[in-house]
C-alpha cells in the first residue's frame, strides 16, 4: 500500500506540479457530484489546480476512481463513495451537480435509476445547498430541447421532448431537475446556476461509453465497421471538454441565474464525423448504416451568445485539433 501511495503521489506531482496556494479567504470548499466521471474529473483537475478544496461524491456507476487517482493523496482532495439519491450532510461553499449517466446506453440501462438520480438526487443537493447556503450549478443538457423545431437552439426555446420515449428518463429527468432548481431559488432563495451542456468529447471518455465520438474512434483504430445509426444526415455540434470546464467555472462565478447553453456551434452531420475520424485515423474501416435509434434528435447546435455576453466565454478548441 505504501508503495502504491508513493507511486500515486509521484504521479500527482508529475501531472499537476502547479497547484496554486490560495489564502483561506479565497479558497472555497467545492463539492463535485459525479466528479469521477468524464466531465467531472476534468472539472476537478482545474479547480484543484486553482487551489480550492474539493470533495468528490460518486457512486462509480459510469465513473472510475482512476479518473481522479492522481489527487487521492492531496490534502485538498476527498473522494466519497456515495449515491446522490441518498441524503448527504457535509459543509461546502459551492456545488457542481454533475452526477447522472450521460451516454444513451448508460442512462437507458436502468431508466428508473436515471430518473431517481436526476429527481431525488437533485432534490438532495438542493436541500444541501439550502442548509449550508451554497451556490449550486446543475449540469443540465441540450437534450432538454429534445428533437428541436428551432435551430439553432437558444435558451428561450422550450423544447420538443417525447415524455414517454426511451430517452425520456434522461430528458425529462433533467427538465424536472431544472424545474426544481428554480423552485428552490424562488421559494427558498437558493443561489442556482443551470448549464445546458451540448455534446462533449475528450480524454477519459469511457471506452464502452457508446457515444458517437468514442464509438467511431475505437472502431477506426480497430479497423472495424464505423456504425452510423440511421441515414447519417442528423447533426451534432461537439465541444472539447476543456472548453466546457472553462464554461462551467465561468457560469458558476457569474451572476447569471437563468439557464445558459455551453457548447460549440461548429455543426456537422454524423456522416461527416465518420469521414473526419476515418481519415484522421487512416483506417481500412468501412462506414456502414445501422437502423436509426428511436427519437434520435435530428439537429443540434447551440446559440452561445448568452454565455459570451454574460461572462465572455466561447469555445476555442477546433474540432480536428481536439480529435
Ligand atoms: P459520465 O457518465 O462520465 O459521468 C457521470 C458521473 O456521475 C459518473 O462518475 C457516475 O458514476 C456518476 N453518477 C451517476 N449516477 C450517480 C448517482 N446516483 N450518485 C452518484 N454519482 C452518480 O458522464 P459525463 O459525460 O461526465 O456527464 C457529466 C454530467 O454532464 C451529467 O450530468 C450529464 O448529464 C451532463 N452532460 C454531459 C454531456 C456530454 O456530452 N458529456 C452533455 C450534456 C450534459
Ligand atoms: N438534504 C440533504 N442534505 C442536507 C439537507 C437536506 O441531503 O444537508 C436532503 C433532505 O434529505 C431532503 C432534501 O435534501 O430529502 C430536500 O431538503 P429540504 O430541506 O428542502 O426538504 P425537507 O427536508 O424539508 O423535506
Ligand atoms: N450515433 C451513430 N453511431 C454510433 C453512436 C451514435 O451514428 O455508434 C449517432 C446517434 O444516433 C446520434 C449521434 O450519433 O444521432 C450522437 O449520438 P450520441 O449517443 O453520441 O449522443 P446524443 O444522441 O445524446 O446526442
mmCIF file of C-alpha atoms and ligand atoms in Angstrom:
data_model
loop_
_atom_site.group_PDB
_atom_site.id
_atom_site.type_symbol
_atom_site.label_atom_id
_atom_site.label_comp_id
_atom_site.label_asym_id
_atom_site.label_seq_id
_atom_site.Cartn_x
_atom_site.Cartn_y
_atom_site.Cartn_z
ATOM 1 C CA UNK A 1 0.000 0.000 0.000
ATOM 2 C CA UNK A 2 2.799 2.361 0.955
ATOM 3 C CA UNK A 3 4.480 1.782 -2.380
ATOM 4 C CA UNK A 4 1.243 2.311 -4.232
ATOM 5 C CA UNK A 5 0.557 5.547 -2.370
ATOM 6 C CA UNK A 6 4.071 6.758 -3.062
ATOM 7 C CA UNK A 7 3.617 5.970 -6.744
ATOM 8 C CA UNK A 8 0.314 7.848 -6.785
ATOM 9 C CA UNK A 9 1.842 10.811 -5.031
ATOM 10 C CA UNK A 10 4.652 10.880 -7.558
ATOM 11 C CA UNK A 11 2.136 10.723 -10.370
ATOM 12 C CA UNK A 12 0.091 13.578 -8.882
ATOM 13 C CA UNK A 13 3.198 15.721 -8.611
ATOM 14 C CA UNK A 14 4.250 14.934 -12.147
ATOM 15 C CA UNK A 15 0.851 15.553 -13.653
ATOM 16 C CA UNK A 16 -0.038 18.577 -11.561
ATOM 17 C CA UNK A 17 3.093 20.379 -10.479
ATOM 18 C CA UNK A 18 1.326 23.722 -10.249
ATOM 19 C CA UNK A 19 -1.400 23.545 -7.596
ATOM 20 C CA UNK A 20 -1.705 27.173 -6.586
ATOM 21 C CA UNK A 21 -1.832 28.242 -2.975
ATOM 22 C CA UNK A 22 -4.985 30.190 -2.179
ATOM 23 C CA UNK A 23 -5.267 32.003 1.133
ATOM 24 C CA UNK A 24 -8.078 30.874 3.469
ATOM 25 C CA UNK A 25 -10.424 33.705 2.430
ATOM 26 C CA UNK A 26 -10.230 32.880 -1.273
ATOM 27 C CA UNK A 27 -10.103 29.099 -1.016
ATOM 28 C CA UNK A 28 -13.544 27.539 -1.496
ATOM 29 C CA UNK A 29 -14.822 24.139 -0.393
ATOM 30 C CA UNK A 30 -16.301 22.765 -3.577
ATOM 31 C CA UNK A 31 -18.427 19.639 -3.988
ATOM 32 C CA UNK A 32 -18.424 17.984 -7.407
ATOM 33 C CA UNK A 33 -21.043 15.240 -7.679
ATOM 34 C CA UNK A 34 -20.189 12.791 -10.455
ATOM 35 C CA UNK A 35 -16.597 14.017 -10.106
ATOM 36 C CA UNK A 36 -15.108 10.623 -11.024
ATOM 37 C CA UNK A 37 -16.801 10.739 -14.435
ATOM 38 C CA UNK A 38 -15.592 12.107 -17.740
ATOM 39 C CA UNK A 39 -16.518 15.796 -17.388
ATOM 40 C CA UNK A 40 -16.399 15.855 -13.574
ATOM 41 C CA UNK A 41 -12.792 14.665 -13.379
ATOM 42 C CA UNK A 42 -11.598 17.407 -15.751
ATOM 43 C CA UNK A 43 -13.506 19.983 -13.720
ATOM 44 C CA UNK A 44 -11.866 18.643 -10.557
ATOM 45 C CA UNK A 45 -8.412 18.958 -12.151
ATOM 46 C CA UNK A 46 -8.957 22.608 -12.992
ATOM 47 C CA UNK A 47 -10.435 23.546 -9.600
ATOM 48 C CA UNK A 48 -7.668 21.670 -7.746
ATOM 49 C CA UNK A 49 -5.001 23.478 -9.774
ATOM 50 C CA UNK A 50 -6.708 26.778 -8.896
ATOM 51 C CA UNK A 51 -6.073 25.861 -5.237
ATOM 52 C CA UNK A 52 -9.569 25.022 -3.961
ATOM 53 C CA UNK A 53 -10.606 22.213 -1.595
ATOM 54 C CA UNK A 54 -12.507 19.539 -3.489
ATOM 55 C CA UNK A 55 -14.958 16.906 -2.328
ATOM 56 C CA UNK A 56 -15.952 14.402 -4.993
ATOM 57 C CA UNK A 57 -19.097 12.344 -4.475
ATOM 58 C CA UNK A 58 -19.632 9.462 -6.898
ATOM 59 C CA UNK A 59 -21.307 6.053 -6.921
ATOM 60 C CA UNK A 60 -18.967 4.798 -9.701
ATOM 61 C CA UNK A 61 -21.816 3.722 -11.987
ATOM 62 C CA UNK A 62 -20.061 5.157 -15.045
ATOM 63 C CA UNK A 63 -17.201 6.962 -13.308
ATOM 64 C CA UNK A 64 -13.833 5.477 -12.419
ATOM 65 C CA UNK A 65 -11.579 6.010 -9.423
ATOM 66 C CA UNK A 66 -8.628 6.157 -11.779
ATOM 67 C CA UNK A 67 -10.005 9.385 -13.299
ATOM 68 C CA UNK A 68 -9.136 11.164 -10.039
ATOM 69 C CA UNK A 69 -6.498 8.833 -8.610
ATOM 70 C CA UNK A 70 -3.766 11.420 -9.116
ATOM 71 C CA UNK A 71 -5.414 13.547 -6.418
ATOM 72 C CA UNK A 72 -6.102 10.843 -3.833
ATOM 73 C CA UNK A 73 -3.193 11.753 -1.604
ATOM 74 C CA UNK A 74 -3.518 15.509 -1.946
ATOM 75 C CA UNK A 75 -4.546 17.288 1.251
ATOM 76 C CA UNK A 76 -7.104 19.470 -0.595
ATOM 77 C CA UNK A 77 -8.930 16.446 -2.026
ATOM 78 C CA UNK A 78 -11.501 13.996 -0.671
ATOM 79 C CA UNK A 79 -13.346 11.214 -2.506
ATOM 80 C CA UNK A 80 -16.645 9.928 -1.082
ATOM 81 C CA UNK A 81 -18.322 6.798 -2.444
ATOM 82 C CA UNK A 82 -21.942 7.877 -2.183
ATOM 83 C CA UNK A 83 -25.140 7.792 -4.205
ATOM 84 C CA UNK A 84 -26.814 11.208 -4.505
ATOM 85 C CA UNK A 85 -30.224 9.523 -4.279
ATOM 86 C CA UNK A 86 -29.387 9.269 -0.550
ATOM 87 C CA UNK A 87 -29.180 12.448 1.567
ATOM 88 C CA UNK A 88 -25.744 13.917 2.112
ATOM 89 C CA UNK A 89 -24.693 16.061 5.036
ATOM 90 C CA UNK A 90 -21.446 17.964 4.513
ATOM 91 C CA UNK A 91 -20.354 21.616 4.606
ATOM 92 C CA UNK A 92 -19.420 23.308 1.307
ATOM 93 C CA UNK A 93 -19.454 26.718 -0.421
ATOM 94 C CA UNK A 94 -20.225 25.617 -3.993
ATOM 95 C CA UNK A 95 -21.802 22.531 -5.555
ATOM 96 C CA UNK A 96 -21.241 21.431 -9.142
ATOM 97 C CA UNK A 97 -24.001 18.841 -9.527
ATOM 98 C CA UNK A 98 -22.980 16.521 -12.370
ATOM 99 C CA UNK A 99 -23.945 13.083 -11.025
ATOM 100 C CA UNK A 100 -26.001 11.347 -13.722
ATOM 101 C CA UNK A 101 -25.123 8.905 -16.517
ATOM 102 C CA UNK A 102 -24.852 10.862 -19.779
ATOM 103 C CA UNK A 103 -24.475 8.311 -22.562
ATOM 104 C CA UNK A 104 -27.738 6.935 -24.041
ATOM 105 C CA UNK A 105 -26.858 3.217 -23.482
ATOM 106 C CA UNK A 106 -25.875 4.028 -19.880
ATOM 107 C CA UNK A 107 -28.931 6.094 -18.978
ATOM 108 C CA UNK A 108 -31.241 3.617 -20.706
ATOM 109 C CA UNK A 109 -29.666 0.655 -18.855
ATOM 110 C CA UNK A 110 -31.723 1.402 -15.741
ATOM 111 C CA UNK A 111 -34.165 4.198 -16.609
ATOM 112 C CA UNK A 112 -35.801 4.203 -13.178
ATOM 113 C CA UNK A 113 -32.438 4.791 -11.536
ATOM 114 C CA UNK A 114 -31.719 7.574 -14.039
ATOM 115 C CA UNK A 115 -34.989 9.273 -13.078
ATOM 116 C CA UNK A 116 -34.234 8.884 -9.369
ATOM 117 C CA UNK A 117 -30.740 10.296 -9.849
ATOM 118 C CA UNK A 118 -31.976 13.423 -11.637
ATOM 119 C CA UNK A 119 -35.027 13.981 -9.440
ATOM 120 C CA UNK A 120 -34.280 12.754 -5.891
ATOM 121 C CA UNK A 121 -30.530 13.286 -6.379
ATOM 122 C CA UNK A 122 -31.045 16.920 -7.395
ATOM 123 C CA UNK A 123 -33.586 17.422 -4.591
ATOM 124 C CA UNK A 124 -30.985 16.250 -2.072
ATOM 125 C CA UNK A 125 -28.289 18.523 -3.487
ATOM 126 C CA UNK A 126 -30.706 21.478 -3.415
ATOM 127 C CA UNK A 127 -31.610 20.593 0.183
ATOM 128 C CA UNK A 128 -27.906 20.571 0.988
ATOM 129 C CA UNK A 129 -27.347 23.900 -0.833
ATOM 130 C CA UNK A 130 -30.237 25.401 1.133
ATOM 131 C CA UNK A 131 -28.958 24.169 4.502
ATOM 132 C CA UNK A 132 -25.371 25.336 4.044
ATOM 133 C CA UNK A 133 -26.164 28.383 1.879
ATOM 134 C CA UNK A 134 -24.045 27.125 -1.041
ATOM 135 C CA UNK A 135 -24.349 28.063 -4.706
ATOM 136 C CA UNK A 136 -25.409 25.098 -6.860
ATOM 137 C CA UNK A 137 -24.676 24.630 -10.554
ATOM 138 C CA UNK A 138 -26.762 21.962 -12.285
ATOM 139 C CA UNK A 139 -25.238 20.129 -15.256
ATOM 140 C CA UNK A 140 -28.303 20.167 -17.483
ATOM 141 C CA UNK A 141 -28.237 19.211 -21.138
ATOM 142 C CA UNK A 142 -29.137 20.157 -24.701
ATOM 143 C CA UNK A 143 -31.402 17.083 -24.502
ATOM 144 C CA UNK A 144 -33.961 19.227 -22.699
ATOM 145 C CA UNK A 145 -34.615 20.724 -26.176
ATOM 146 C CA UNK A 146 -35.475 17.193 -27.423
ATOM 147 C CA UNK A 147 -35.759 16.848 -31.204
ATOM 148 C CA UNK A 148 -35.731 20.626 -31.727
ATOM 149 C CA UNK A 149 -38.087 22.513 -34.015
ATOM 150 C CA UNK A 150 -35.985 25.677 -33.671
ATOM 151 C CA UNK A 151 -32.461 25.921 -34.983
ATOM 152 C CA UNK A 152 -30.012 26.840 -33.555
ATOM 153 C CA UNK A 153 -31.337 26.381 -30.043
ATOM 154 C CA UNK A 154 -31.268 29.363 -27.731
ATOM 155 C CA UNK A 155 -32.164 29.325 -24.061
ATOM 156 C CA UNK A 156 -35.684 30.688 -24.597
ATOM 157 C CA UNK A 157 -36.750 27.624 -26.586
ATOM 158 C CA UNK A 158 -38.978 25.295 -24.509
ATOM 159 C CA UNK A 159 -38.086 22.129 -26.381
ATOM 160 C CA UNK A 160 -39.792 19.237 -28.114
ATOM 161 C CA UNK A 161 -39.474 16.127 -25.959
ATOM 162 C CA UNK A 162 -41.324 12.823 -26.143
ATOM 163 C CA UNK A 163 -42.250 12.294 -22.476
ATOM 164 C CA UNK A 164 -42.682 8.529 -22.800
ATOM 165 C CA UNK A 165 -39.932 7.557 -25.270
ATOM 166 C CA UNK A 166 -36.675 5.712 -24.488
ATOM 167 C CA UNK A 167 -34.750 8.969 -23.940
ATOM 168 C CA UNK A 168 -37.395 10.415 -21.603
ATOM 169 C CA UNK A 169 -35.780 9.121 -18.386
ATOM 170 C CA UNK A 170 -32.816 11.383 -19.122
ATOM 171 C CA UNK A 171 -34.502 14.318 -20.883
ATOM 172 C CA UNK A 172 -37.450 14.642 -18.520
ATOM 173 C CA UNK A 173 -35.205 13.907 -15.539
ATOM 174 C CA UNK A 174 -33.045 16.897 -16.443
ATOM 175 C CA UNK A 175 -36.111 19.031 -17.176
ATOM 176 C CA UNK A 176 -37.530 18.358 -13.705
ATOM 177 C CA UNK A 177 -34.055 18.960 -12.219
ATOM 178 C CA UNK A 178 -34.112 22.433 -13.830
ATOM 179 C CA UNK A 179 -37.659 22.985 -12.532
ATOM 180 C CA UNK A 180 -36.537 22.065 -9.017
ATOM 181 C CA UNK A 181 -33.597 24.490 -9.188
ATOM 182 C CA UNK A 182 -35.946 27.385 -9.924
ATOM 183 C CA UNK A 183 -38.496 26.253 -7.325
ATOM 184 C CA UNK A 184 -35.725 26.247 -4.680
ATOM 185 C CA UNK A 185 -34.497 29.604 -5.926
ATOM 186 C CA UNK A 186 -37.949 31.173 -5.746
ATOM 187 C CA UNK A 187 -39.213 29.569 -2.564
ATOM 188 C CA UNK A 188 -36.039 29.154 -0.529
ATOM 189 C CA UNK A 189 -33.664 31.709 -2.063
ATOM 190 C CA UNK A 190 -31.142 29.057 -3.150
ATOM 191 C CA UNK A 191 -28.476 30.518 -5.441
ATOM 192 C CA UNK A 192 -28.612 28.383 -8.616
ATOM 193 C CA UNK A 193 -26.854 28.208 -11.985
ATOM 194 C CA UNK A 194 -28.019 25.972 -14.847
ATOM 195 C CA UNK A 195 -25.637 24.925 -17.633
ATOM 196 C CA UNK A 196 -27.253 23.350 -20.694
ATOM 197 C CA UNK A 197 -24.334 21.291 -21.924
ATOM 198 C CA UNK A 198 -24.089 20.223 -25.583
ATOM 199 C CA UNK A 199 -22.246 17.102 -26.812
ATOM 200 C CA UNK A 200 -18.737 16.973 -25.379
ATOM 201 C CA UNK A 201 -15.721 14.770 -26.115
ATOM 202 C CA UNK A 202 -12.189 14.374 -24.831
ATOM 203 C CA UNK A 203 -9.785 12.206 -22.868
ATOM 204 C CA UNK A 204 -11.251 9.848 -20.192
ATOM 205 C CA UNK A 205 -14.472 9.152 -22.070
ATOM 206 C CA UNK A 206 -15.417 5.634 -21.048
ATOM 207 C CA UNK A 207 -14.237 3.031 -23.602
ATOM 208 C CA UNK A 208 -17.689 1.447 -23.710
ATOM 209 C CA UNK A 209 -19.348 4.822 -23.454
ATOM 210 C CA UNK A 210 -21.483 4.177 -26.537
ATOM 211 C CA UNK A 211 -21.490 7.807 -27.650
ATOM 212 C CA UNK A 212 -20.601 8.599 -31.202
ATOM 213 C CA UNK A 213 -17.086 10.058 -30.867
ATOM 214 C CA UNK A 214 -15.685 7.244 -28.734
ATOM 215 C CA UNK A 215 -17.503 4.598 -30.820
ATOM 216 C CA UNK A 216 -16.131 5.911 -34.119
ATOM 217 C CA UNK A 217 -12.567 6.358 -32.825
ATOM 218 C CA UNK A 218 -12.485 2.857 -31.305
ATOM 219 C CA UNK A 219 -13.964 1.332 -34.441
ATOM 220 C CA UNK A 220 -11.471 3.170 -36.660
ATOM 221 C CA UNK A 221 -8.493 2.181 -34.507
ATOM 222 C CA UNK A 222 -9.516 -1.490 -34.704
ATOM 223 C CA UNK A 223 -10.363 -1.474 -38.437
ATOM 224 C CA UNK A 224 -13.951 -2.373 -37.525
ATOM 225 C CA UNK A 225 -17.005 -1.081 -39.362
ATOM 226 C CA UNK A 226 -17.888 2.502 -38.415
ATOM 227 C CA UNK A 227 -21.545 2.308 -37.431
ATOM 228 C CA UNK A 228 -23.819 5.172 -38.415
ATOM 229 C CA UNK A 229 -27.292 4.885 -36.851
ATOM 230 C CA UNK A 230 -29.860 5.892 -39.477
ATOM 231 C CA UNK A 231 -29.106 7.987 -42.566
ATOM 232 C CA UNK A 232 -26.235 9.943 -41.018
ATOM 233 C CA UNK A 233 -27.747 13.288 -42.010
ATOM 234 C CA UNK A 234 -28.584 14.085 -38.374
ATOM 235 C CA UNK A 235 -26.273 16.742 -36.935
ATOM 236 C CA UNK A 236 -24.444 17.385 -33.686
ATOM 237 C CA UNK A 237 -22.105 20.128 -32.511
ATOM 238 C CA UNK A 238 -19.197 18.844 -30.433
ATOM 239 C CA UNK A 239 -17.137 20.736 -27.897
ATOM 240 C CA UNK A 240 -13.832 19.764 -26.353
ATOM 241 C CA UNK A 241 -14.000 19.018 -22.636
ATOM 242 C CA UNK A 242 -11.548 21.785 -21.599
ATOM 243 C CA UNK A 243 -13.792 24.386 -23.224
ATOM 244 C CA UNK A 244 -16.766 23.001 -21.300
ATOM 245 C CA UNK A 245 -14.880 23.117 -17.990
ATOM 246 C CA UNK A 246 -13.986 26.781 -18.570
ATOM 247 C CA UNK A 247 -17.640 27.485 -19.363
ATOM 248 C CA UNK A 248 -18.881 25.735 -16.211
ATOM 249 C CA UNK A 249 -16.477 27.640 -13.962
ATOM 250 C CA UNK A 250 -17.297 30.894 -15.771
ATOM 251 C CA UNK A 251 -21.012 30.360 -15.286
ATOM 252 C CA UNK A 252 -20.674 29.322 -11.637
ATOM 253 C CA UNK A 253 -18.838 32.552 -10.860
ATOM 254 C CA UNK A 254 -21.100 34.781 -12.967
ATOM 255 C CA UNK A 255 -24.300 36.442 -11.836
ATOM 256 C CA UNK A 256 -26.489 34.718 -14.451
ATOM 257 C CA UNK A 257 -29.112 32.656 -12.660
ATOM 258 C CA UNK A 258 -31.161 31.628 -15.737
ATOM 259 C CA UNK A 259 -30.101 28.655 -17.945
ATOM 260 C CA UNK A 260 -27.067 29.097 -20.222
ATOM 261 C CA UNK A 261 -26.025 26.979 -23.223
ATOM 262 C CA UNK A 262 -22.430 25.702 -23.106
ATOM 263 C CA UNK A 263 -21.450 24.140 -26.414
ATOM 264 C CA UNK A 264 -19.556 24.570 -29.650
ATOM 265 C CA UNK A 265 -21.719 25.803 -32.557
ATOM 266 C CA UNK A 266 -19.499 24.010 -35.108
ATOM 267 C CA UNK A 267 -22.205 21.715 -36.527
ATOM 268 C CA UNK A 268 -21.560 18.563 -38.589
ATOM 269 C CA UNK A 269 -23.607 15.644 -39.837
ATOM 270 C CA UNK A 270 -22.829 12.274 -38.267
ATOM 271 C CA UNK A 271 -21.734 11.145 -41.732
ATOM 272 C CA UNK A 272 -19.147 13.955 -41.772
ATOM 273 C CA UNK A 273 -17.909 12.910 -38.312
ATOM 274 C CA UNK A 274 -17.466 9.361 -39.568
ATOM 275 C CA UNK A 275 -15.393 10.573 -42.540
ATOM 276 C CA UNK A 276 -13.313 13.009 -40.448
ATOM 277 C CA UNK A 277 -12.433 10.292 -37.928
ATOM 278 C CA UNK A 278 -11.818 7.653 -40.611
ATOM 279 C CA UNK A 279 -9.424 9.993 -42.441
ATOM 280 C CA UNK A 280 -7.609 11.105 -39.288
ATOM 281 C CA UNK A 281 -7.035 7.541 -38.091
ATOM 282 C CA UNK A 282 -6.187 6.367 -41.615
ATOM 283 C CA UNK A 283 -8.123 3.156 -41.153
ATOM 284 C CA UNK A 284 -9.437 0.464 -43.511
ATOM 285 C CA UNK A 285 -12.803 0.580 -41.706
ATOM 286 C CA UNK A 286 -15.933 0.680 -43.836
ATOM 287 C CA UNK A 287 -18.718 3.127 -42.987
ATOM 288 C CA UNK A 288 -21.931 1.114 -42.525
ATOM 289 C CA UNK A 289 -25.501 2.066 -41.647
ATOM 290 C CA UNK A 290 -27.490 0.546 -38.769
ATOM 291 C CA UNK A 291 -31.176 1.218 -38.077
ATOM 292 C CA UNK A 292 -31.884 4.658 -36.628
ATOM 293 C CA UNK A 293 -32.435 4.829 -32.865
ATOM 294 C CA UNK A 294 -35.873 5.847 -31.609
ATOM 295 C CA UNK A 295 -36.468 9.592 -31.066
ATOM 296 C CA UNK A 296 -32.945 10.488 -32.217
ATOM 297 C CA UNK A 297 -32.780 14.323 -32.360
ATOM 298 C CA UNK A 298 -32.173 15.345 -35.975
ATOM 299 C CA UNK A 299 -30.383 18.669 -35.498
ATOM 300 C CA UNK A 300 -28.489 20.226 -32.666
ATOM 301 C CA UNK A 301 -26.493 23.437 -32.500
ATOM 302 C CA UNK A 302 -26.200 25.844 -29.587
ATOM 303 C CA UNK A 303 -26.721 29.578 -29.717
ATOM 304 C CA UNK A 304 -23.968 30.694 -27.322
ATOM 305 C CA UNK A 305 -24.435 34.451 -27.339
ATOM 306 C CA UNK A 306 -25.707 34.460 -23.759
ATOM 307 C CA UNK A 307 -22.540 32.843 -22.363
ATOM 308 C CA UNK A 308 -20.352 35.177 -24.402
ATOM 309 C CA UNK A 309 -22.197 38.335 -23.361
ATOM 310 C CA UNK A 310 -22.608 37.166 -19.768
ATOM 311 C CA UNK A 311 -19.096 36.036 -18.897
ATOM 312 C CA UNK A 312 -17.033 36.273 -22.063
ATOM 313 C CA UNK A 313 -16.998 32.540 -22.761
ATOM 314 C CA UNK A 314 -16.663 30.897 -26.125
ATOM 315 C CA UNK A 315 -15.066 27.580 -27.131
ATOM 316 C CA UNK A 316 -11.537 27.779 -28.527
ATOM 317 C CA UNK A 317 -10.597 24.209 -29.484
ATOM 318 C CA UNK A 318 -11.110 23.423 -33.203
ATOM 319 C CA UNK A 319 -12.675 20.009 -33.901
ATOM 320 C CA UNK A 320 -9.756 18.450 -35.752
ATOM 321 C CA UNK A 321 -7.212 19.521 -33.143
ATOM 322 C CA UNK A 322 -9.395 18.265 -30.296
ATOM 323 C CA UNK A 323 -9.942 14.943 -32.019
HETATM 324 P P1 LIG B 1 -20.221 10.289 -17.001
HETATM 325 O O1 LIG B 1 -21.153 9.147 -17.088
HETATM 326 O O2 LIG B 1 -18.795 10.082 -17.408
HETATM 327 O O3 LIG B 1 -20.202 10.899 -15.538
HETATM 328 C C1 LIG B 1 -21.291 10.871 -14.655
HETATM 329 C C2 LIG B 1 -20.764 10.578 -13.272
HETATM 330 O O4 LIG B 1 -21.851 10.554 -12.333
HETATM 331 C C3 LIG B 1 -20.089 9.215 -13.175
HETATM 332 O O5 LIG B 1 -18.876 9.329 -12.465
HETATM 333 C C4 LIG B 1 -21.104 8.360 -12.419
HETATM 334 O O6 LIG B 1 -20.516 7.287 -11.722
HETATM 335 C C5 LIG B 1 -21.742 9.400 -11.523
HETATM 336 N N1 LIG B 1 -23.098 9.041 -11.067
HETATM 337 C C6 LIG B 1 -24.132 8.600 -11.821
HETATM 338 N N2 LIG B 1 -25.215 8.399 -11.049
HETATM 339 C C7 LIG B 1 -24.858 8.722 -9.775
HETATM 340 C C8 LIG B 1 -25.532 8.714 -8.527
HETATM 341 N N3 LIG B 1 -26.810 8.320 -8.430
HETATM 342 N N4 LIG B 1 -24.850 9.101 -7.425
HETATM 343 C C9 LIG B 1 -23.547 9.494 -7.503
HETATM 344 N N5 LIG B 1 -22.860 9.516 -8.660
HETATM 345 C C10 LIG B 1 -23.506 9.136 -9.782
HETATM 346 O O7 LIG B 1 -20.870 11.463 -17.844
HETATM 347 P P2 LIG B 1 -20.296 12.889 -18.241
HETATM 348 O O8 LIG B 1 -20.218 12.932 -19.709
HETATM 349 O O9 LIG B 1 -19.101 13.213 -17.444
HETATM 350 O O10 LIG B 1 -21.501 13.828 -17.790
HETATM 351 C C11 LIG B 1 -21.457 14.593 -16.601
HETATM 352 C C12 LIG B 1 -22.700 15.451 -16.489
HETATM 353 O O11 LIG B 1 -22.780 16.347 -17.606
HETATM 354 C C13 LIG B 1 -24.003 14.660 -16.469
HETATM 355 O O12 LIG B 1 -24.891 15.252 -15.554
HETATM 356 C C14 LIG B 1 -24.530 14.811 -17.873
HETATM 357 O O13 LIG B 1 -25.929 14.724 -17.918
HETATM 358 C C15 LIG B 1 -24.042 16.190 -18.252
HETATM 359 N N6 LIG B 1 -23.892 16.323 -19.709
HETATM 360 C C16 LIG B 1 -22.852 15.729 -20.368
HETATM 361 C C17 LIG B 1 -22.765 15.834 -21.748
HETATM 362 C C18 LIG B 1 -21.642 15.211 -22.518
HETATM 363 O O14 LIG B 1 -21.627 15.272 -23.751
HETATM 364 N N7 LIG B 1 -20.642 14.634 -21.873
HETATM 365 C C19 LIG B 1 -23.737 16.541 -22.455
HETATM 366 C C20 LIG B 1 -24.795 17.113 -21.756
HETATM 367 C C21 LIG B 1 -24.853 17.007 -20.380
HETATM 368 N N1 LIG B 2 -30.824 17.090 2.341
HETATM 369 C C1 LIG B 2 -29.546 16.600 2.212
HETATM 370 N N2 LIG B 2 -28.530 17.267 2.838
HETATM 371 C C2 LIG B 2 -28.736 18.388 3.573
HETATM 372 C C3 LIG B 2 -30.053 18.889 3.684
HETATM 373 C C4 LIG B 2 -31.074 18.215 3.045
HETATM 374 O O1 LIG B 2 -29.296 15.608 1.567
HETATM 375 O O2 LIG B 2 -27.762 18.937 4.086
HETATM 376 C C5 LIG B 2 -31.925 16.388 1.665
HETATM 377 C C6 LIG B 2 -33.031 16.003 2.606
HETATM 378 O O3 LIG B 2 -32.867 14.654 2.982
HETATM 379 C C7 LIG B 2 -34.291 16.199 1.803
HETATM 380 C C8 LIG B 2 -33.878 17.021 0.601
HETATM 381 O O4 LIG B 2 -32.488 17.274 0.734
HETATM 382 O O5 LIG B 2 -34.777 14.968 1.320
HETATM 383 C C9 LIG B 2 -34.615 18.311 0.494
HETATM 384 O O6 LIG B 2 -34.318 19.067 1.654
HETATM 385 P P1 LIG B 2 -35.314 20.179 2.187
HETATM 386 O O7 LIG B 2 -34.723 20.739 3.432
HETATM 387 O O8 LIG B 2 -35.646 21.138 1.119
HETATM 388 O O9 LIG B 2 -36.645 19.361 2.425
HETATM 389 P P2 LIG B 2 -37.268 18.729 3.725
HETATM 390 O O10 LIG B 2 -36.157 18.026 4.459
HETATM 391 O O11 LIG B 2 -37.809 19.874 4.481
HETATM 392 O O12 LIG B 2 -38.297 17.804 3.205
HETATM 393 N N1 LIG B 3 -24.506 7.569 -33.419
HETATM 394 C C1 LIG B 3 -24.096 6.831 -34.504
HETATM 395 N N2 LIG B 3 -23.285 5.753 -34.292
HETATM 396 C C2 LIG B 3 -22.840 5.407 -33.056
HETATM 397 C C3 LIG B 3 -23.252 6.178 -31.942
HETATM 398 C C4 LIG B 3 -24.095 7.255 -32.159
HETATM 399 O O1 LIG B 3 -24.464 7.113 -35.651
HETATM 400 O O2 LIG B 3 -22.079 4.425 -32.953
HETATM 401 C C5 LIG B 3 -25.351 8.768 -33.665
HETATM 402 C C6 LIG B 3 -26.618 8.816 -32.836
HETATM 403 O O3 LIG B 3 -27.668 8.129 -33.482
HETATM 404 C C7 LIG B 3 -26.870 10.312 -32.762
HETATM 405 C C8 LIG B 3 -25.470 10.916 -32.771
HETATM 406 O O4 LIG B 3 -24.614 9.906 -33.296
HETATM 407 O O5 LIG B 3 -27.543 10.761 -33.913
HETATM 408 C C9 LIG B 3 -24.973 11.328 -31.398
HETATM 409 O O6 LIG B 3 -25.169 10.237 -30.524
HETATM 410 P P1 LIG B 3 -24.580 10.215 -29.047
HETATM 411 O O7 LIG B 3 -25.077 8.962 -28.409
HETATM 412 O O8 LIG B 3 -23.117 10.452 -29.079
HETATM 413 O O9 LIG B 3 -25.199 11.494 -28.334
HETATM 414 P P2 LIG B 3 -26.686 12.115 -28.239
HETATM 415 O O10 LIG B 3 -27.621 11.337 -29.102
HETATM 416 O O11 LIG B 3 -27.031 12.024 -26.802
HETATM 417 O O12 LIG B 3 -26.505 13.494 -28.731
#
